[in-house]
């Protein structure tokens, strides 16, 4: 592709994306594709000769778009949002165009230093103290996802607790244990499996009435393990659980971690970015004093296209100690000087693209003010929606609503709630997901999409209201 051809096709691609965003609201939010339907439309073999680029865009329209669930649809309320935005896409495009590989400082100094700097900015925007930044002994790194942040935090914790022994000799069977709430994300157990600790090392601690980890139960579990000769390695507290957005009491969990010498990782994948708003910083109570590592996903609710997880540690030596393997072909004077950051030692893969450009573009385009406005808008929409649910006797709110997730249920059987969700999602207008709260089937309405406005949330409530009326009439 010549640079002239690139310019032309590039313009067409940007136009295609802008048109997609303009029309996405008219598409059914949940894909109606059946299994195998997309593949059946693709040629069985790769083309022998090159094709015009326009043919790819034609296939996007004809084959791909009907096979998509539209996460950027303003009626997408499932899971948690995966915001994208103009500056994020343009930042991503620039990173691909530059095509640098930032595994070492030396392989592209700006790739590393912009990332260090942008993550220091973000720490400040979130109100995290200096020890999480490069001004202290800590610092931030962009991981692909919160799952990777949990994994590297656990590796660093194992490194610290074993004084490097785990890295050298592997894991002693049945010695180390890790803790999180029963509502922690499944990425926690996955990390335990990947590190070789295994599921048997995982202790899921009971939650209280607000679905947050019960610190008394945590302390008891840790004391029992210690009495049985095991070593607590890490506790993961969740700020904004996947199921109900519950906030674990980090300020009460932290002292228990100190008592047992366990690493404290705070997984704030969805909720953490809300701390750009000073009035929401209460979600981080205890993080400054007790967390050894912390991560949040700008790719969920901070307008930064997937993937982008901001992961921080307060003492980078443990992370680097756990992950650094130095072969001859990577040796260089800058690394040897000890004055630079080599991000290959902060993540599982060796190579990495210019990850910070996208986040840099987003923060510069919106400014702190714009980011705060986005979060406040989502929280206000959720408050209005929750108010309507609360005012309707047919429904009940199933969990507290600290931020922008509303958990609701029709009073009645699980079956009727399953039917309600199915009907809503088949409407093509909105998409919600579900969870179980105290064993009861519960609908999750997660607000926060880039394009979601008050009219979309009001229309969603009207649809829920109408659908419930129909369903209840039929079951009478
Ligand atoms: N932790 C929490 C609290 C989450 O809500 C999620 C996803 O929703 C994850 C971790 C996993 O996120 P990721 O897809 O970035 O690994």
Tab-separated table of C-alpha atoms and ligand atoms in Angstrom:
chain	number	residue	atom	x	y	z
A	1	UNK	CA	0.000	0.000	0.000
A	2	UNK	CA	1.584	3.251	-1.090
A	3	UNK	CA	1.311	6.300	1.116
A	4	UNK	CA	-1.192	7.769	-1.342
A	5	UNK	CA	-3.324	4.630	-1.227
A	6	UNK	CA	-3.029	4.644	2.557
A	7	UNK	CA	-4.312	8.223	2.717
A	8	UNK	CA	-7.339	7.356	0.580
A	9	UNK	CA	-8.256	4.144	2.343
A	10	UNK	CA	-7.488	5.725	5.702
A	11	UNK	CA	-9.997	8.482	5.012
A	12	UNK	CA	-12.540	5.869	3.984
A	13	UNK	CA	-11.943	3.943	7.207
A	14	UNK	CA	-12.326	7.028	9.397
A	15	UNK	CA	-15.525	7.880	7.505
A	16	UNK	CA	-16.739	4.311	7.969
A	17	UNK	CA	-16.193	4.503	11.738
A	18	UNK	CA	-17.872	7.908	12.016
A	19	UNK	CA	-20.842	6.626	9.986
A	20	UNK	CA	-21.014	3.531	12.193
A	21	UNK	CA	-21.178	5.668	15.325
A	22	UNK	CA	-23.867	7.827	13.701
A	23	UNK	CA	-26.051	4.844	12.800
A	24	UNK	CA	-25.283	2.402	15.617
A	25	UNK	CA	-28.435	3.389	17.495
A	26	UNK	CA	-30.553	2.098	14.609
A	27	UNK	CA	-29.005	-1.384	14.817
A	28	UNK	CA	-30.212	-4.160	17.150
A	29	UNK	CA	-27.910	-3.834	20.136
A	30	UNK	CA	-27.577	-7.588	20.762
A	31	UNK	CA	-26.385	-9.540	17.731
A	32	UNK	CA	-28.936	-11.903	16.253
A	33	UNK	CA	-26.284	-14.090	14.624
A	34	UNK	CA	-26.592	-17.822	15.151
A	35	UNK	CA	-23.513	-19.961	15.845
A	36	UNK	CA	-21.415	-20.473	12.690
A	37	UNK	CA	-23.393	-17.901	10.687
A	38	UNK	CA	-20.488	-15.476	10.325
A	39	UNK	CA	-17.919	-18.102	9.303
A	40	UNK	CA	-20.295	-19.617	6.788
A	41	UNK	CA	-20.157	-16.343	4.858
A	42	UNK	CA	-16.361	-16.228	4.665
A	43	UNK	CA	-14.373	-17.866	1.849
A	44	UNK	CA	-12.840	-21.193	2.914
A	45	UNK	CA	-9.314	-20.135	1.893
A	46	UNK	CA	-7.231	-16.963	2.117
A	47	UNK	CA	-7.074	-15.053	-1.197
A	48	UNK	CA	-4.167	-15.994	-3.434
A	49	UNK	CA	-3.909	-12.495	-4.833
A	50	UNK	CA	-4.514	-9.192	-3.092
A	51	UNK	CA	-7.964	-7.619	-3.078
A	52	UNK	CA	-9.091	-3.995	-3.160
A	53	UNK	CA	-9.366	-2.533	0.357
A	54	UNK	CA	-12.945	-1.509	-0.370
A	55	UNK	CA	-13.888	-5.212	-0.462
A	56	UNK	CA	-12.974	-5.460	3.217
A	57	UNK	CA	-15.230	-2.532	4.094
A	58	UNK	CA	-18.029	-4.137	2.067
A	59	UNK	CA	-17.656	-7.324	4.110
A	60	UNK	CA	-17.677	-5.299	7.318
A	61	UNK	CA	-21.113	-4.003	6.349
A	62	UNK	CA	-22.471	-7.250	4.967
A	63	UNK	CA	-20.990	-9.876	7.290
A	64	UNK	CA	-19.344	-8.363	10.345
A	65	UNK	CA	-21.781	-5.680	11.514
A	66	UNK	CA	-24.774	-8.085	11.617
A	67	UNK	CA	-22.564	-10.427	13.640
A	68	UNK	CA	-21.754	-7.811	16.269
A	69	UNK	CA	-23.253	-6.943	19.590
A	70	UNK	CA	-22.937	-3.186	19.558
A	71	UNK	CA	-21.080	-2.135	22.666
A	72	UNK	CA	-21.160	1.506	21.546
A	73	UNK	CA	-24.965	1.460	21.147
A	74	UNK	CA	-26.479	3.972	23.593
A	75	UNK	CA	-28.837	1.197	24.755
A	76	UNK	CA	-25.987	-1.122	25.754
A	77	UNK	CA	-26.345	-1.620	29.512
A	78	UNK	CA	-24.895	-5.140	29.910
A	79	UNK	CA	-21.789	-6.204	31.886
A	80	UNK	CA	-19.852	-2.949	32.277
A	81	UNK	CA	-19.403	-0.422	29.501
A	82	UNK	CA	-16.405	-0.631	27.171
A	83	UNK	CA	-16.191	3.018	26.224
A	84	UNK	CA	-14.558	4.106	23.052
A	85	UNK	CA	-14.235	7.669	21.757
A	86	UNK	CA	-12.811	9.663	18.877
A	87	UNK	CA	-9.522	10.583	20.556
A	88	UNK	CA	-9.044	6.999	21.747
A	89	UNK	CA	-9.434	5.596	18.238
A	90	UNK	CA	-7.121	8.228	16.778
A	91	UNK	CA	-4.533	7.538	19.485
A	92	UNK	CA	-4.749	3.833	18.677
A	93	UNK	CA	-4.305	4.569	14.981
A	94	UNK	CA	-1.231	6.662	15.679
A	95	UNK	CA	0.263	3.879	17.789
A	96	UNK	CA	-0.277	1.401	14.959
A	97	UNK	CA	1.145	3.857	12.445
A	98	UNK	CA	4.276	4.486	14.465
A	99	UNK	CA	4.607	0.745	14.862
A	100	UNK	CA	7.213	0.948	17.604
A	101	UNK	CA	7.872	-1.823	20.068
A	102	UNK	CA	8.534	-0.556	23.564
A	103	UNK	CA	9.776	-3.621	25.402
A	104	UNK	CA	12.867	-1.711	26.592
A	105	UNK	CA	13.379	1.977	27.194
A	106	UNK	CA	16.075	1.759	24.522
A	107	UNK	CA	13.756	0.308	21.872
A	108	UNK	CA	11.767	3.570	21.919
A	109	UNK	CA	12.440	5.946	24.804
A	110	UNK	CA	9.336	8.069	24.162
A	111	UNK	CA	7.084	5.003	24.243
A	112	UNK	CA	8.221	4.322	27.809
A	113	UNK	CA	8.494	7.867	29.099
A	114	UNK	CA	5.113	9.021	27.773
A	115	UNK	CA	3.554	5.999	29.485
A	116	UNK	CA	5.312	6.744	32.782
A	117	UNK	CA	4.208	10.338	32.579
A	118	UNK	CA	0.594	9.691	31.580
A	119	UNK	CA	0.227	7.134	34.375
A	120	UNK	CA	1.620	9.636	36.865
A	121	UNK	CA	-0.973	12.109	35.553
A	122	UNK	CA	-3.730	9.558	35.942
A	123	UNK	CA	-2.636	8.714	39.508
A	124	UNK	CA	-2.942	12.386	40.352
A	125	UNK	CA	-6.332	12.631	38.631
A	126	UNK	CA	-7.547	9.675	40.710
A	127	UNK	CA	-6.187	11.180	43.924
A	128	UNK	CA	-3.698	8.323	44.434
A	129	UNK	CA	-0.715	9.345	46.561
A	130	UNK	CA	2.827	9.898	45.256
A	131	UNK	CA	4.012	6.436	46.302
A	132	UNK	CA	2.096	4.970	43.324
A	133	UNK	CA	4.033	7.205	40.920
A	134	UNK	CA	7.558	7.321	39.591
A	135	UNK	CA	8.243	10.173	42.001
A	136	UNK	CA	8.273	7.502	44.720
A	137	UNK	CA	9.437	3.877	44.613
A	138	UNK	CA	6.359	2.818	42.695
A	139	UNK	CA	4.911	3.597	39.317
A	140	UNK	CA	2.304	2.650	36.795
A	141	UNK	CA	2.177	0.465	33.723
A	142	UNK	CA	-0.540	-0.125	31.167
A	143	UNK	CA	-1.612	-3.767	31.103
A	144	UNK	CA	-4.062	-5.124	28.581
A	145	UNK	CA	-6.690	-5.955	31.194
A	146	UNK	CA	-7.434	-6.041	34.917
A	147	UNK	CA	-6.857	-9.807	34.759
A	148	UNK	CA	-3.230	-9.227	33.798
A	149	UNK	CA	-2.877	-6.675	36.582
A	150	UNK	CA	-4.116	-9.253	39.102
A	151	UNK	CA	-1.707	-11.836	37.700
A	152	UNK	CA	1.377	-9.621	37.869
A	153	UNK	CA	0.381	-8.397	41.346
A	154	UNK	CA	0.202	-12.002	42.508
A	155	UNK	CA	3.590	-12.765	40.966
A	156	UNK	CA	5.077	-9.746	42.747
A	157	UNK	CA	3.441	-10.830	46.008
A	158	UNK	CA	4.872	-14.349	45.654
A	159	UNK	CA	8.259	-12.844	44.942
A	160	UNK	CA	8.100	-10.705	48.071
A	161	UNK	CA	6.770	-13.343	50.436
A	162	UNK	CA	9.325	-15.942	49.320
A	163	UNK	CA	12.277	-13.536	48.986
A	164	UNK	CA	12.565	-14.569	45.338
A	165	UNK	CA	12.455	-18.304	46.068
A	166	UNK	CA	9.280	-18.898	44.032
A	167	UNK	CA	10.967	-17.388	40.978
A	168	UNK	CA	14.033	-19.578	41.439
A	169	UNK	CA	12.602	-22.901	42.575
A	170	UNK	CA	8.880	-22.809	41.876
A	171	UNK	CA	5.975	-23.063	44.262
A	172	UNK	CA	6.047	-25.284	47.310
A	173	UNK	CA	2.935	-27.442	47.184
A	174	UNK	CA	0.122	-26.394	49.538
A	175	UNK	CA	2.062	-23.635	51.260
A	176	UNK	CA	0.696	-20.363	49.912
A	177	UNK	CA	-2.883	-19.080	50.074
A	178	UNK	CA	-4.709	-16.086	48.597
A	179	UNK	CA	-7.954	-14.341	49.546
A	180	UNK	CA	-10.696	-12.337	47.870
A	181	UNK	CA	-14.394	-11.844	48.389
A	182	UNK	CA	-16.893	-14.409	47.160
A	183	UNK	CA	-17.936	-11.755	44.637
A	184	UNK	CA	-14.412	-11.116	43.323
A	185	UNK	CA	-13.932	-11.398	39.578
A	186	UNK	CA	-13.107	-14.850	38.215
A	187	UNK	CA	-9.777	-13.399	37.052
A	188	UNK	CA	-8.594	-13.930	40.635
A	189	UNK	CA	-8.958	-17.689	40.515
A	190	UNK	CA	-7.529	-17.703	37.009
A	191	UNK	CA	-4.414	-15.893	38.279
A	192	UNK	CA	-4.061	-18.483	41.045
A	193	UNK	CA	-4.203	-21.226	38.444
A	194	UNK	CA	-1.739	-19.556	36.097
A	195	UNK	CA	0.826	-18.972	38.843
A	196	UNK	CA	0.624	-22.638	39.777
A	197	UNK	CA	-0.961	-21.998	43.181
A	198	UNK	CA	-4.093	-23.660	41.915
A	199	UNK	CA	-7.710	-23.287	42.884
A	200	UNK	CA	-7.080	-25.070	46.195
A	201	UNK	CA	-5.057	-22.038	47.338
A	202	UNK	CA	-7.995	-19.685	46.800
A	203	UNK	CA	-10.094	-18.590	49.782
A	204	UNK	CA	-13.287	-16.786	48.843
A	205	UNK	CA	-14.433	-14.789	51.847
A	206	UNK	CA	-18.087	-14.302	52.636
A	207	UNK	CA	-19.690	-10.943	51.986
A	208	UNK	CA	-21.936	-8.801	54.161
A	209	UNK	CA	-25.429	-7.471	53.461
A	210	UNK	CA	-24.004	-4.944	50.994
A	211	UNK	CA	-22.094	-7.721	49.146
A	212	UNK	CA	-18.734	-6.359	50.331
A	213	UNK	CA	-16.021	-8.560	51.845
A	214	UNK	CA	-16.491	-9.234	55.549
A	215	UNK	CA	-13.158	-8.315	57.214
A	216	UNK	CA	-13.934	-10.381	60.308
A	217	UNK	CA	-14.333	-13.494	58.163
A	218	UNK	CA	-11.142	-12.591	56.306
A	219	UNK	CA	-9.148	-12.347	59.508
A	220	UNK	CA	-10.497	-15.642	60.732
A	221	UNK	CA	-9.635	-17.414	57.463
A	222	UNK	CA	-6.102	-16.008	57.505
A	223	UNK	CA	-5.582	-16.975	61.154
A	224	UNK	CA	-6.801	-20.517	60.432
A	225	UNK	CA	-4.400	-20.851	57.513
A	226	UNK	CA	-1.471	-19.579	59.556
A	227	UNK	CA	-2.346	-21.993	62.358
A	228	UNK	CA	-2.290	-24.800	59.783
A	229	UNK	CA	1.224	-23.777	58.661
A	230	UNK	CA	0.222	-21.988	55.466
A	231	UNK	CA	1.401	-18.562	54.323
A	232	UNK	CA	-1.070	-15.855	53.268
A	233	UNK	CA	0.395	-14.285	50.136
A	234	UNK	CA	-2.136	-11.823	48.854
A	235	UNK	CA	-5.553	-10.397	49.573
A	236	UNK	CA	-7.437	-8.881	46.683
A	237	UNK	CA	-9.991	-6.263	47.660
A	238	UNK	CA	-12.479	-5.232	44.997
A	239	UNK	CA	-13.641	-1.665	44.584
A	240	UNK	CA	-16.757	-2.154	42.470
A	241	UNK	CA	-17.458	-5.871	42.134
A	242	UNK	CA	-18.485	-7.266	38.766
A	243	UNK	CA	-21.767	-8.572	40.070
A	244	UNK	CA	-23.197	-5.590	41.991
A	245	UNK	CA	-20.435	-2.901	42.170
A	246	UNK	CA	-19.968	-3.498	45.904
A	247	UNK	CA	-16.977	-1.762	47.466
A	248	UNK	CA	-14.864	-3.899	49.799
A	249	UNK	CA	-13.740	-2.000	52.953
A	250	UNK	CA	-10.077	-1.543	52.019
A	251	UNK	CA	-9.487	0.554	55.146
A	252	UNK	CA	-10.452	-2.440	57.324
A	253	UNK	CA	-8.875	-5.100	55.111
A	254	UNK	CA	-5.551	-3.251	54.949
A	255	UNK	CA	-4.600	-3.586	58.648
A	256	UNK	CA	-5.368	-7.332	58.477
A	257	UNK	CA	-3.021	-7.700	55.499
A	258	UNK	CA	-0.331	-5.875	57.503
A	259	UNK	CA	-0.882	-8.157	60.485
A	260	UNK	CA	-0.294	-11.284	58.362
A	261	UNK	CA	2.321	-9.794	56.031
A	262	UNK	CA	0.114	-10.307	52.976
A	263	UNK	CA	0.223	-8.198	49.831
A	264	UNK	CA	-2.913	-6.111	49.233
A	265	UNK	CA	-4.036	-5.745	45.636
A	266	UNK	CA	-7.017	-3.493	44.946
A	267	UNK	CA	-8.991	-4.432	41.860
A	268	UNK	CA	-10.963	-1.334	40.871
A	269	UNK	CA	-11.444	-2.395	37.253
A	270	UNK	CA	-14.789	-0.692	36.676
A	271	UNK	CA	-15.200	1.715	39.572
A	272	UNK	CA	-11.719	3.156	40.124
A	273	UNK	CA	-11.911	5.750	37.363
A	274	UNK	CA	-14.852	7.371	39.193
A	275	UNK	CA	-12.225	8.813	41.534
A	276	UNK	CA	-11.493	11.512	38.952
A	277	UNK	CA	-14.438	13.153	40.766
A	278	UNK	CA	-13.365	14.290	44.246
A	279	UNK	CA	-16.840	13.609	45.653
A	280	UNK	CA	-16.508	9.925	44.641
A	281	UNK	CA	-13.014	9.377	46.071
A	282	UNK	CA	-14.520	7.740	49.135
A	283	UNK	CA	-14.390	4.505	47.080
A	284	UNK	CA	-10.630	4.567	47.594
A	285	UNK	CA	-10.684	4.854	51.395
A	286	UNK	CA	-7.715	2.849	52.652
A	287	UNK	CA	-5.986	2.502	49.257
A	288	UNK	CA	-3.434	5.226	49.993
A	289	UNK	CA	-2.485	3.700	53.339
A	290	UNK	CA	-2.553	-0.020	52.630
A	291	UNK	CA	-2.532	-1.081	48.967
A	292	UNK	CA	0.643	-2.580	47.515
A	293	UNK	CA	-0.877	-2.564	44.052
A	294	UNK	CA	-3.960	-1.122	42.434
A	295	UNK	CA	-5.553	-1.235	39.033
A	296	UNK	CA	-8.440	0.328	37.147
A	297	UNK	CA	-9.620	0.088	33.543
A	298	UNK	CA	-9.918	3.327	31.574
A	299	UNK	CA	-11.229	0.969	28.864
A	300	UNK	CA	-14.403	0.398	30.830
A	301	UNK	CA	-15.750	3.763	31.890
A	302	UNK	CA	-13.133	6.394	30.993
A	303	UNK	CA	-13.631	6.778	27.244
A	304	UNK	CA	-10.483	4.836	26.312
A	305	UNK	CA	-11.093	2.094	23.755
A	306	UNK	CA	-10.408	-1.472	24.843
A	307	UNK	CA	-7.797	-2.465	25.925
A	308	UNK	CA	-6.255	-0.233	28.583
A	309	UNK	CA	-5.739	-1.156	32.231
A	310	UNK	CA	-3.791	1.235	34.464
A	311	UNK	CA	-1.850	-0.838	36.981
A	312	UNK	CA	0.141	0.688	39.848
A	313	UNK	CA	2.563	-0.612	42.458
A	314	UNK	CA	4.019	1.183	45.453
A	315	UNK	CA	7.353	-0.661	45.294
A	316	UNK	CA	8.374	-1.569	41.776
A	317	UNK	CA	11.282	-3.765	42.899
A	318	UNK	CA	8.990	-6.711	43.694
A	319	UNK	CA	7.346	-6.604	40.281
A	320	UNK	CA	10.638	-6.293	38.469
A	321	UNK	CA	12.188	-8.987	40.646
A	322	UNK	CA	9.349	-11.347	39.796
A	323	UNK	CA	9.295	-10.718	36.052
A	324	UNK	CA	12.789	-9.796	34.938
A	325	UNK	CA	14.726	-12.381	32.935
A	326	UNK	CA	17.669	-10.858	31.091
A	327	UNK	CA	19.101	-12.690	28.082
A	328	UNK	CA	22.218	-11.391	26.348
A	329	UNK	CA	20.307	-10.068	23.347
A	330	UNK	CA	18.363	-7.603	25.503
A	331	UNK	CA	21.360	-6.199	27.381
A	332	UNK	CA	22.039	-2.518	26.773
A	333	UNK	CA	23.751	0.395	28.494
A	334	UNK	CA	20.566	2.266	29.368
A	335	UNK	CA	19.108	-0.727	31.233
A	336	UNK	CA	22.433	-1.408	32.925
A	337	UNK	CA	22.582	2.193	34.140
A	338	UNK	CA	19.491	1.582	36.284
A	339	UNK	CA	18.132	4.998	35.347
A	340	UNK	CA	15.408	3.871	32.946
A	341	UNK	CA	12.211	1.843	33.108
A	342	UNK	CA	12.033	-1.283	30.955
A	343	UNK	CA	8.366	-2.141	30.785
A	344	UNK	CA	9.091	-5.722	29.647
A	345	UNK	CA	9.769	-6.347	33.355
A	346	UNK	CA	6.320	-5.090	34.378
A	347	UNK	CA	4.164	-7.460	32.331
A	348	UNK	CA	3.909	-11.060	31.121
A	349	UNK	CA	4.801	-10.570	27.431
A	350	UNK	CA	8.138	-9.229	26.285
A	351	UNK	CA	6.903	-6.965	23.490
A	352	UNK	CA	4.489	-4.090	23.817
A	353	UNK	CA	3.021	-1.443	21.551
A	354	UNK	CA	2.834	2.272	22.241
A	355	UNK	CA	0.000	1.726	24.720
A	356	UNK	CA	0.006	5.186	26.303
A	357	UNK	CA	-0.801	7.146	23.138
A	358	UNK	CA	-4.475	6.270	23.340
A	359	UNK	CA	-4.835	7.256	27.000
A	360	UNK	CA	-2.749	10.389	26.412
A	361	UNK	CA	-5.046	11.374	23.544
A	362	UNK	CA	-8.145	10.822	25.703
A	363	UNK	CA	-6.880	12.781	28.712
A	364	UNK	CA	-5.686	15.675	26.550
A	365	UNK	CA	-8.876	15.852	24.468
A	366	UNK	CA	-11.371	15.753	27.346
A	367	UNK	CA	-9.231	17.286	30.073
A	368	UNK	CA	-9.865	16.397	33.715
A	369	UNK	CA	-13.060	18.436	33.494
A	370	UNK	CA	-14.417	16.412	30.568
A	371	UNK	CA	-13.587	13.110	32.259
A	372	UNK	CA	-15.336	14.210	35.431
A	373	UNK	CA	-18.371	15.318	33.409
A	374	UNK	CA	-18.624	11.856	31.790
A	375	UNK	CA	-18.535	10.055	35.155
A	376	UNK	CA	-20.967	12.476	36.812
A	377	UNK	CA	-23.365	12.183	33.907
A	378	UNK	CA	-23.442	8.363	34.204
A	379	UNK	CA	-23.902	8.488	37.987
A	380	UNK	CA	-26.758	11.003	37.656
A	381	UNK	CA	-28.493	8.849	35.012
A	382	UNK	CA	-28.173	5.793	37.257
A	383	UNK	CA	-29.603	7.728	40.210
A	384	UNK	CA	-32.616	8.784	38.153
A	385	UNK	CA	-33.156	5.238	36.870
A	386	UNK	CA	-32.820	3.717	40.358
A	387	UNK	CA	-35.361	6.255	41.630
A	388	UNK	CA	-37.908	4.997	39.086
A	389	UNK	CA	-37.287	1.388	40.070
A	390	UNK	CA	-37.625	2.242	43.762
A	391	UNK	CA	-40.891	4.078	43.162
A	392	UNK	CA	-42.463	1.074	41.408
A	393	UNK	CA	-43.862	-1.507	43.838
A	394	UNK	CA	-43.547	-4.311	41.292
A	395	UNK	CA	-39.741	-4.039	41.398
A	396	UNK	CA	-37.071	-4.195	44.042
A	397	UNK	CA	-33.522	-2.864	44.085
A	398	UNK	CA	-31.250	-5.794	44.926
A	399	UNK	CA	-28.053	-4.028	45.970
A	400	UNK	CA	-26.813	-0.586	46.972
A	401	UNK	CA	-25.937	1.666	44.010
A	402	UNK	CA	-22.655	3.377	44.824
A	403	UNK	CA	-22.053	4.511	41.221
A	404	UNK	CA	-23.680	3.733	37.858
A	405	UNK	CA	-24.807	0.094	38.143
A	406	UNK	CA	-28.417	-0.582	39.137
A	407	UNK	CA	-29.349	-4.130	40.192
A	408	UNK	CA	-33.083	-4.757	40.001
A	409	UNK	CA	-35.620	-7.522	39.956
A	410	UNK	CA	-39.332	-7.957	39.521
A	411	UNK	CA	-40.805	-9.178	42.798
A	412	UNK	CA	-41.671	-12.763	41.941
A	413	UNK	CA	-39.955	-15.841	40.620
A	414	UNK	CA	-36.571	-16.202	38.942
A	415	UNK	CA	-38.455	-17.501	35.936
A	416	UNK	CA	-40.397	-14.287	35.389
A	417	UNK	CA	-37.181	-12.270	35.714
A	418	UNK	CA	-35.452	-14.523	33.183
A	419	UNK	CA	-38.363	-13.960	30.807
A	420	UNK	CA	-38.251	-10.224	31.395
A	421	UNK	CA	-34.563	-10.091	30.512
A	422	UNK	CA	-35.062	-12.252	27.440
A	423	UNK	CA	-37.838	-10.022	26.140
A	424	UNK	CA	-35.874	-6.844	26.784
A	425	UNK	CA	-32.795	-8.175	25.032
A	426	UNK	CA	-34.817	-9.491	22.083
A	427	UNK	CA	-36.282	-6.011	21.588
A	428	UNK	CA	-33.100	-4.891	19.849
A	429	UNK	CA	-33.332	-1.579	21.679
A	430	UNK	CA	-31.472	-2.351	24.878
A	431	UNK	CA	-29.188	-5.017	26.270
A	432	UNK	CA	-28.887	-5.817	29.982
A	433	UNK	CA	-27.077	-8.723	31.644
A	434	UNK	CA	-27.849	-10.560	34.862
A	435	UNK	CA	-26.316	-11.839	38.059
A	436	UNK	CA	-27.497	-13.583	41.192
A	437	UNK	CA	-27.855	-11.619	44.412
A	438	UNK	CA	-28.376	-13.743	47.532
A	439	UNK	CA	-29.382	-16.532	45.179
A	440	UNK	CA	-32.013	-14.466	43.344
A	441	UNK	CA	-31.888	-13.870	39.595
A	442	UNK	CA	-31.183	-10.151	39.179
A	443	UNK	CA	-31.002	-7.801	36.188
A	444	UNK	CA	-28.000	-5.503	35.911
A	445	UNK	CA	-28.412	-2.095	34.275
A	446	UNK	CA	-24.879	-0.727	33.851
A	447	UNK	CA	-24.942	2.881	32.691
A	448	UNK	CA	-21.908	4.714	31.352
A	449	UNK	CA	-21.680	4.280	27.587
A	450	UNK	CA	-20.022	7.101	25.666
A	451	UNK	CA	-23.203	7.763	23.649
A	452	UNK	CA	-25.780	7.082	26.370
A	453	UNK	CA	-27.913	10.140	27.175
A	454	UNK	CA	-30.870	10.771	29.435
A	455	UNK	CA	-33.375	9.950	26.687
A	456	UNK	CA	-31.850	6.480	26.264
A	457	UNK	CA	-32.087	5.688	29.965
A	458	UNK	CA	-35.659	6.989	30.138
A	459	UNK	CA	-36.603	4.937	27.073
A	460	UNK	CA	-35.004	1.883	28.693
A	461	UNK	CA	-37.123	2.355	31.816
A	462	UNK	CA	-40.291	2.791	29.728
A	463	UNK	CA	-39.518	-0.439	27.889
A	464	UNK	CA	-38.828	-2.300	31.141
A	465	UNK	CA	-42.063	-0.919	32.614
A	466	UNK	CA	-44.158	-1.919	29.542
A	467	UNK	CA	-42.578	-5.340	29.244
A	468	UNK	CA	-43.167	-6.041	32.927
A	469	UNK	CA	-46.807	-4.980	32.570
A	470	UNK	CA	-47.301	-7.404	29.637
A	471	UNK	CA	-45.560	-10.248	31.420
A	472	UNK	CA	-47.471	-9.794	34.652
A	473	UNK	CA	-50.785	-9.566	32.770
A	474	UNK	CA	-50.026	-12.882	31.083
A	475	UNK	CA	-49.108	-14.683	34.283
A	476	UNK	CA	-52.222	-13.536	36.158
B	1	LIG	N1	-12.318	-7.107	37.994
B	1	LIG	C1	-13.545	-6.570	38.011
B	1	LIG	C2	-14.086	-5.982	39.273
B	1	LIG	C3	-14.313	-6.549	36.839
B	1	LIG	O1	-15.543	-6.020	36.858
B	1	LIG	C4	-13.780	-7.121	35.673
B	1	LIG	C5	-14.575	-7.139	34.439
B	1	LIG	O2	-15.682	-6.688	34.369
B	1	LIG	C6	-12.490	-7.675	35.718
B	1	LIG	C7	-11.783	-7.645	36.904
B	1	LIG	C8	-11.866	-8.284	34.522
B	1	LIG	O3	-11.580	-7.244	33.637
B	1	LIG	P1	-10.644	-7.436	32.369
B	1	LIG	O4	-11.560	-7.806	31.255
B	1	LIG	O5	-10.022	-6.083	32.193
B	1	LIG	O6	-9.645	-8.489	32.685
